[in-house]
Short mmCIF file of C-alpha atoms in Angstrom, two decimals:
data_model
loop_
_atom_site.label_atom_id
_atom_site.label_comp_id
_atom_site.label_asym_id
_atom_site.label_seq_id
_atom_site.Cartn_x
_atom_site.Cartn_y
_atom_site.Cartn_z
CA MET A 999 22.15 4.80 -0.95
CA LYS A 1000 21.29 1.26 0.85
CA ALA A 1001 17.83 -0.24 0.43
CA SER A 1002 15.83 -2.80 2.39
CA ILE A 1003 13.54 -5.09 0.51
CA ILE A 1004 10.21 -6.75 2.47
CA ILE A 1005 8.29 -9.05 1.36
CA VAL A 1006 5.56 -9.87 3.69
CA ASN A 1007 4.17 -13.44 3.35
CA TRP A 1008 0.78 -15.65 3.89
CA ASN A 1009 0.77 -19.02 2.72
CA GLY A 1010 2.15 -17.61 -0.72
CA ILE A 1011 4.78 -20.93 -0.69
CA ASP A 1012 3.89 -20.98 -5.07
CA LEU A 1013 4.34 -17.76 -5.34
CA LEU A 1014 7.58 -17.15 -3.62
CA ARG A 1015 9.41 -19.61 -5.79
CA ILE A 1016 8.66 -17.46 -8.98
CA THR A 1017 8.35 -14.26 -7.52
CA LEU A 1018 12.01 -14.00 -4.54
CA PRO A 1019 14.41 -15.06 -7.13
CA THR A 1020 13.73 -12.15 -10.01
CA VAL A 1021 14.22 -9.69 -6.49
CA ILE A 1022 17.53 -11.64 -5.69
CA ALA A 1023 18.41 -10.97 -9.52
CA ALA A 1024 17.28 -7.45 -9.03
CA ILE A 1025 19.82 -6.92 -6.10
CA LYS A 1026 22.57 -8.69 -7.86
CA TYR A 1027 21.91 -6.52 -10.24
CA THR A 1028 22.53 -3.09 -8.07
CA GLY A 1029 26.18 -4.50 -7.42
CA VAL A 1030 25.38 -3.16 -4.09
CA GLU A 1031 24.78 -5.18 -0.54
CA HIS A 1032 20.71 -4.15 -0.36
CA GLU A 1033 18.89 -5.90 1.74
CA ILE A 1034 15.67 -8.64 1.24
CA ILE A 1035 13.28 -9.70 4.29
CA VAL A 1036 10.35 -11.90 3.74
CA VAL A 1037 7.67 -11.35 7.11
CA ASP A 1038 6.51 -14.70 7.00
CA ASP A 1039 2.88 -13.83 8.66
CA GLY A 1040 2.03 -17.36 10.03
CA SER A 1041 1.24 -19.02 7.26
CA ARG A 1042 -0.29 -22.95 7.19
CA ASP A 1043 2.13 -23.76 4.37
CA GLU A 1044 5.98 -25.16 4.02
CA SER A 1045 6.94 -20.62 3.10
CA VAL A 1046 9.18 -20.97 6.25
CA ASP A 1047 11.52 -23.88 4.94
CA LEU A 1048 11.35 -22.66 1.63
CA VAL A 1049 12.72 -19.31 2.60
CA ARG A 1050 14.99 -20.77 5.27
CA ASN A 1051 16.67 -23.20 2.99
CA GLU A 1052 16.27 -22.17 -0.23
CA PHE A 1053 17.41 -18.81 -0.58
CA PRO A 1054 19.70 -18.19 2.50
CA ILE A 1055 20.56 -14.60 0.86
CA VAL A 1056 17.13 -13.62 2.80
CA LYS A 1057 16.45 -12.36 5.98
CA LEU A 1058 13.54 -14.02 7.87
CA VAL A 1059 10.99 -13.14 10.24
CA SER A 1060 8.77 -15.22 10.55
CA LEU A 1061 5.38 -14.54 13.16
CA ASP A 1062 3.88 -17.16 14.87
CA GLN A 1063 0.23 -15.98 13.65
CA ASN A 1064 -1.87 -13.79 11.10
CA HIS A 1065 -0.99 -9.69 11.77
CA GLY A 1066 -2.06 -8.56 8.41
CA PHE A 1067 -0.18 -6.62 5.70
CA GLY A 1068 -0.14 -3.83 7.26
CA GLU A 1069 1.17 -4.90 10.64
CA ALA A 1070 2.92 -7.31 8.79
CA CYS A 1071 5.00 -4.52 6.86
CA ASN A 1072 5.42 -2.07 10.27
CA ILE A 1073 7.28 -5.59 11.54
CA GLY A 1074 9.26 -6.11 9.15
CA VAL A 1075 10.60 -2.02 8.27
CA LYS A 1076 11.21 -1.89 12.19
CA HIS A 1077 14.35 -4.99 11.31
CA SER A 1078 15.52 -3.45 8.26
CA ARG A 1079 19.40 -2.00 8.34
CA ASN A 1080 18.76 0.44 5.40
CA PRO A 1081 17.58 4.47 5.33
CA ILE A 1082 14.82 3.12 2.59
CA VAL A 1083 12.43 0.33 2.30
CA VAL A 1084 10.92 -1.33 -0.23
CA LEU A 1085 8.09 -2.73 -0.12
CA LEU A 1086 6.82 -5.92 -2.26
CA ASN A 1087 3.97 -7.97 -2.74
CA ASN A 1088 4.77 -11.58 -2.48
CA ASP A 1089 3.07 -11.94 -6.21
CA MET A 1090 5.68 -9.48 -7.50
CA ILE A 1091 7.93 -9.63 -9.95
CA VAL A 1092 10.20 -7.08 -10.58
CA GLU A 1093 12.64 -6.67 -13.60
CA GLU A 1094 16.11 -6.62 -12.74
CA LYS A 1095 16.62 -3.07 -12.90
CA PHE A 1096 13.40 -1.73 -10.91
CA LEU A 1097 15.83 -0.62 -7.74
CA GLU A 1098 17.95 2.07 -8.88
CA PRO A 1099 15.05 4.34 -10.42
CA LEU A 1100 12.95 4.46 -7.38
CA LEU A 1101 16.46 5.11 -5.30
CA SER A 1102 17.04 7.72 -7.37
CA VAL A 1103 13.76 10.16 -6.38
CA PHE A 1104 15.34 10.19 -2.39
CA THR A 1105 17.07 13.49 -3.19
CA GLU A 1106 14.80 16.01 -1.08
CA PRO A 1107 14.42 15.59 1.91
CA ASP A 1108 10.91 16.15 1.57
CA ILE A 1109 10.58 12.95 -0.69
CA PHE A 1110 8.13 10.48 1.43
CA ALA A 1111 7.64 7.75 -1.28
CA VAL A 1112 8.23 6.36 -4.69
CA THR A 1113 6.02 3.90 -6.12
CA CYS A 1114 6.71 1.95 -8.73
CA GLN A 1115 4.98 1.41 -12.84
CA ILE A 1116 3.04 -1.53 -11.90
CA LYS A 1117 1.63 -3.79 -14.78
CA LYS A 1118 0.03 -7.30 -14.50
CA TRP A 1119 1.53 -10.72 -15.42
CA ASP A 1120 1.10 -10.49 -19.44
CA LYS A 1121 3.66 -8.11 -19.07
CA GLN A 1122 1.56 -5.33 -21.79
CA THR A 1123 -1.12 -4.51 -19.42
CA VAL A 1124 -0.36 -1.44 -17.02
CA GLU A 1125 -2.75 -1.73 -13.53
CA ILE A 1126 -1.95 0.88 -11.47
CA GLY A 1127 0.15 3.76 -13.43
CA MET A 1128 0.08 7.69 -12.37
CA ILE A 1129 -3.03 8.11 -9.54
CA THR A 1130 -5.22 11.15 -9.32
CA ALA A 1131 -7.90 11.55 -7.43
CA GLN A 1132 -11.06 13.96 -6.76
CA PHE A 1133 -13.61 14.31 -4.70
CA LYS A 1134 -17.41 13.88 -5.44
CA PHE A 1135 -20.45 12.17 -4.40
CA GLY A 1136 -19.22 12.21 -0.31
CA PHE A 1137 -15.71 9.97 -1.59
CA ALA A 1138 -12.59 10.15 -2.76
CA LYS A 1139 -12.65 9.06 -5.96
CA VAL A 1140 -9.66 7.36 -7.53
CA LYS A 1141 -8.46 7.16 -11.18
CA ARG A 1142 -5.53 5.17 -12.40
CA ASN A 1143 -3.49 6.37 -15.38
CA ASN A 1144 -3.85 2.35 -17.71
CA GLN A 1145 -1.77 3.55 -20.09
CA ILE A 1146 1.77 1.88 -20.66
CA ALA A 1147 4.86 4.97 -19.63
CA SER A 1148 6.91 5.94 -22.43
CA GLN A 1149 10.86 5.68 -21.57
CA GLU A 1150 11.36 9.41 -21.94
CA GLU A 1151 8.37 9.68 -18.97
CA ILE A 1152 9.80 11.55 -15.80
CA PRO A 1153 8.21 10.79 -11.84
CA ALA A 1154 5.78 12.74 -10.96
CA PRO A 1155 3.59 13.29 -8.15
CA THR A 1156 0.59 10.84 -7.33
CA PHE A 1157 -2.18 10.25 -5.37
CA TYR A 1158 -0.80 7.65 -2.76
CA ALA A 1159 2.15 5.01 -2.74
CA SER A 1160 0.97 1.18 -3.99
CA GLY A 1161 2.01 -0.79 -0.34
CA GLY A 1162 2.92 -3.95 -2.74
CA ALA A 1163 5.28 -2.19 -5.01
CA SER A 1164 6.97 1.02 -3.38
CA ALA A 1165 9.74 1.82 -1.85
CA PHE A 1166 9.29 5.07 1.66
CA SER A 1167 11.68 7.01 3.20
CA LYS A 1168 12.32 4.76 6.77
CA GLU A 1169 12.69 7.94 8.84
CA LYS A 1170 9.25 9.16 7.79
CA TYR A 1171 7.70 6.31 7.66
CA LEU A 1172 8.21 5.18 11.51
CA THR A 1173 7.03 8.47 12.43
CA LEU A 1174 3.46 7.92 10.44
CA ASP A 1175 3.59 5.03 13.12
CA GLY A 1176 3.77 3.05 8.88
CA PHE A 1177 0.68 1.27 8.21
CA ASP A 1178 -2.78 1.55 10.43
CA GLU A 1179 -3.85 -1.58 12.36
CA LEU A 1180 -7.40 -0.66 11.90
CA TYR A 1181 -7.10 -1.79 8.80
CA TYR A 1182 -6.55 -5.13 9.12
CA PRO A 1183 -6.01 -7.88 7.49
CA PHE A 1184 -5.78 -5.81 4.18
CA TYR A 1185 -6.44 -2.87 1.62
CA TRP A 1186 -6.79 0.97 2.06
CA GLU A 1187 -3.68 1.02 4.10
CA ASP A 1188 -1.41 2.35 1.66
CA MET A 1189 -3.90 5.48 0.60
CA ASP A 1190 -4.04 6.21 4.07
CA LEU A 1191 -0.44 6.71 4.51
CA SER A 1192 -0.04 8.19 1.66
CA TYR A 1193 -2.90 11.08 2.98
CA ARG A 1194 -1.12 11.47 6.24
CA ALA A 1195 2.50 11.80 4.48
CA TRP A 1196 0.27 14.45 1.89
CA LYS A 1197 -0.59 16.32 4.86
CA ARG A 1198 2.29 16.26 6.95
CA GLY A 1199 3.62 18.41 3.85
CA TRP A 1200 5.41 15.59 2.44
CA ARG A 1201 5.16 14.51 -1.11
CA VAL A 1202 4.47 10.80 -2.68
CA ILE A 1203 6.46 10.52 -6.44
CA TYR A 1204 5.13 8.02 -9.41
CA GLN A 1205 8.14 6.21 -11.45
CA PRO A 1206 7.42 4.95 -14.57
CA GLN A 1207 10.84 3.45 -15.17
CA SER A 1208 10.66 1.65 -12.52
CA VAL A 1209 8.32 -2.03 -13.56
CA VAL A 1210 6.93 -4.65 -12.30
CA TYR A 1211 4.37 -7.41 -12.85
CA HIS A 1212 1.67 -7.72 -10.44
CA LYS A 1213 -0.59 -11.37 -10.36
CA HIS A 1214 -3.67 -9.50 -8.40
CA GLN A 1215 -5.46 -11.00 -5.00
CA GLY A 1216 -2.76 -14.24 -5.67
CA THR A 1217 -3.11 -14.70 -1.74
CA ILE A 1218 -6.06 -12.60 -1.22
CA GLY A 1219 -8.16 -13.79 -3.94
CA LYS A 1220 -6.89 -17.88 -2.64
CA SER A 1221 -7.35 -16.76 1.19
CA TYR A 1222 -10.73 -15.22 1.75
CA LYS A 1223 -14.47 -15.37 0.39
CA LYS A 1224 -15.40 -12.59 -2.03
CA ASN A 1225 -18.58 -11.28 -0.05
CA TYR A 1226 -15.69 -11.29 2.79
CA ILE A 1227 -13.26 -9.30 0.54
CA LYS A 1228 -15.74 -6.43 -1.12
CA GLU A 1229 -17.05 -6.04 3.24
CA VAL A 1230 -12.74 -5.36 3.99
CA TYR A 1231 -13.04 -3.07 1.43
CA TYR A 1232 -15.91 -1.30 2.53
CA LYS A 1233 -14.64 -1.00 6.12
CA ASN A 1234 -11.87 0.31 5.23
CA ARG A 1235 -12.86 2.86 3.05
CA LEU A 1236 -14.94 4.41 5.68
CA LEU A 1237 -12.37 4.55 7.89
CA PHE A 1238 -10.19 6.27 5.33
CA HIS A 1239 -12.62 8.93 5.03
CA TRP A 1240 -13.71 8.82 8.75
CA ARG A 1241 -9.66 9.53 9.22
CA ASN A 1242 -8.19 11.39 7.30
CA ILE A 1243 -10.90 14.17 5.72
CA THR A 1244 -11.01 17.23 8.01
CA ASN A 1245 -12.66 19.67 4.45
CA ARG A 1246 -15.79 20.41 6.41
CA TRP A 1247 -17.85 20.78 2.51
CA TYR A 1248 -16.18 17.07 2.05
CA LEU A 1249 -17.52 15.85 5.33
CA THR A 1250 -20.64 17.19 4.61
CA GLN A 1251 -20.64 15.26 1.55
CA HIS A 1252 -20.09 12.18 2.66
CA LEU A 1253 -22.75 12.64 5.36
CA LEU A 1254 -25.02 13.24 3.19
CA CYS A 1255 -24.47 10.62 1.13
CA LEU A 1256 -23.81 8.23 3.26
CA LEU A 1257 -27.41 6.95 4.48
CA PRO A 1258 -28.59 7.03 0.76
CA HIS A 1259 -25.87 4.87 -0.53
CA LEU A 1260 -26.30 1.86 2.60
CA VAL A 1261 -29.96 2.27 1.65
CA GLY A 1262 -29.37 1.57 -1.81
CA THR A 1263 -26.86 -1.32 -1.56
CA VAL A 1264 -29.78 -2.89 0.97
CA LEU A 1265 -32.22 -2.74 -1.68
CA ILE A 1266 -30.14 -4.49 -4.36
CA GLY A 1267 -29.16 -6.94 -1.96
CA LYS A 1268 -25.67 -5.68 -1.93
CA LEU A 1269 -25.49 -6.59 2.28
CA TYR A 1270 -21.47 -6.90 2.94
CA TYR A 1271 -22.01 -2.79 2.45
CA VAL A 1272 -24.33 -2.75 5.81
CA LYS A 1273 -21.49 -5.40 7.22
CA GLY A 1274 -19.04 -2.96 6.46
CA PHE A 1275 -20.42 -0.36 7.52
CA PHE A 1276 -21.12 -1.42 11.41
CA ARG A 1277 -17.47 -2.99 11.16
CA ALA A 1278 -15.83 0.05 10.58
CA ILE A 1279 -19.05 2.55 13.18
CA LYS A 1280 -16.54 0.24 16.06
CA ASN A 1281 -14.07 1.80 15.57
CA ILE A 1282 -15.11 5.69 15.85
CA GLY A 1283 -14.09 6.53 19.12
CA ILE A 1284 -10.49 5.00 18.01
CA ILE A 1285 -10.27 7.37 15.31
CA LEU A 1286 -12.14 10.33 16.36
CA GLU A 1287 -8.92 10.42 18.78
CA ARG A 1288 -6.93 9.82 15.57
CA ARG A 1289 -8.15 12.37 13.77
CA LYS A 1290 -7.39 14.86 17.28
CA ARG A 1291 -3.63 13.77 16.97
CA GLU A 1292 -2.80 13.95 13.34
CA LYS A 1293 -4.75 17.54 13.20
CA LYS A 1294 -1.56 19.60 14.75
CA PHE A 1295 0.49 18.01 12.09
CA ILE A 1296 -1.07 19.12 9.04
CA LYS A 1297 0.91 21.43 6.96
CA ARG A 1298 -1.69 20.81 3.40
CA ASN A 1299 -4.99 20.59 3.21
CA ASP A 1300 -7.99 18.15 1.32
CA THR A 1301 -8.31 20.60 -0.98
CA GLN A 1302 -4.94 20.55 -1.83
CA ILE A 1303 -3.93 17.08 -1.96
CA PHE A 1304 -6.75 16.21 -4.33
CA ASN A 1305 -5.26 18.82 -6.96
CA ILE A 1306 -1.85 17.91 -6.17
CA ASN A 1307 -2.01 16.71 -10.30
#
């Protein structure tokens, strides 16, 4: 089975110099002609020249302006030629043997995505392993298992596949229209995509034997102010719930908890929460339209999804 590895880059020339050679080495290790695509999302540095001149094996898709992570991934998927697409952050080093364990899970027709064990760049600390979730106090609460996986640990269902280190069925990805541009410029688009896949009756799997190493916020942290990052995060957190949660009791909890939460954050001076709320509310019309469109495809309800593990 062949895969297309897609790396979205924005002003990450220094990261690409480190990470891209590890991806090329992993491809060579397999002995299979997999594809590597770098989608440059309107970089202002010399990333395009670096890829074009130093990595001719890589297919370059250069965008004139910044589209945000989700839409740039979607563009990369549309340019890919293989049935499996692997999305990697530009600050992700991969192990030489990372690819085959991912692809080996795509044996059943209902597999939507397979996600890696993500460690930090120190190669000792697990950043994301198995992910579970529960709906509590009006919001989805995600719990990440940060235990290092043993060599015997087998693939298992996980709440969502990280957009920075996961393989996807290209056909199913396109059926869902990929990452939703409402989550521009970053965060929560991967959880949204996986949640919609679970609702369709498909599965998302954690593969502990596929290991990558992540320098968290390698690009985002350099390019945006901290309060803006928090504002976007909260906006997208709200959009996720408004778009996807259909269980009446869950929605009631959410609405009852939302106002006290906003008031409380104002009182302690965290105004980025309120700013995020008003950013989110501007999209309520689109959200309601997409909720209605997705409803007819639901095969698994919210309660079932929050109990998949």
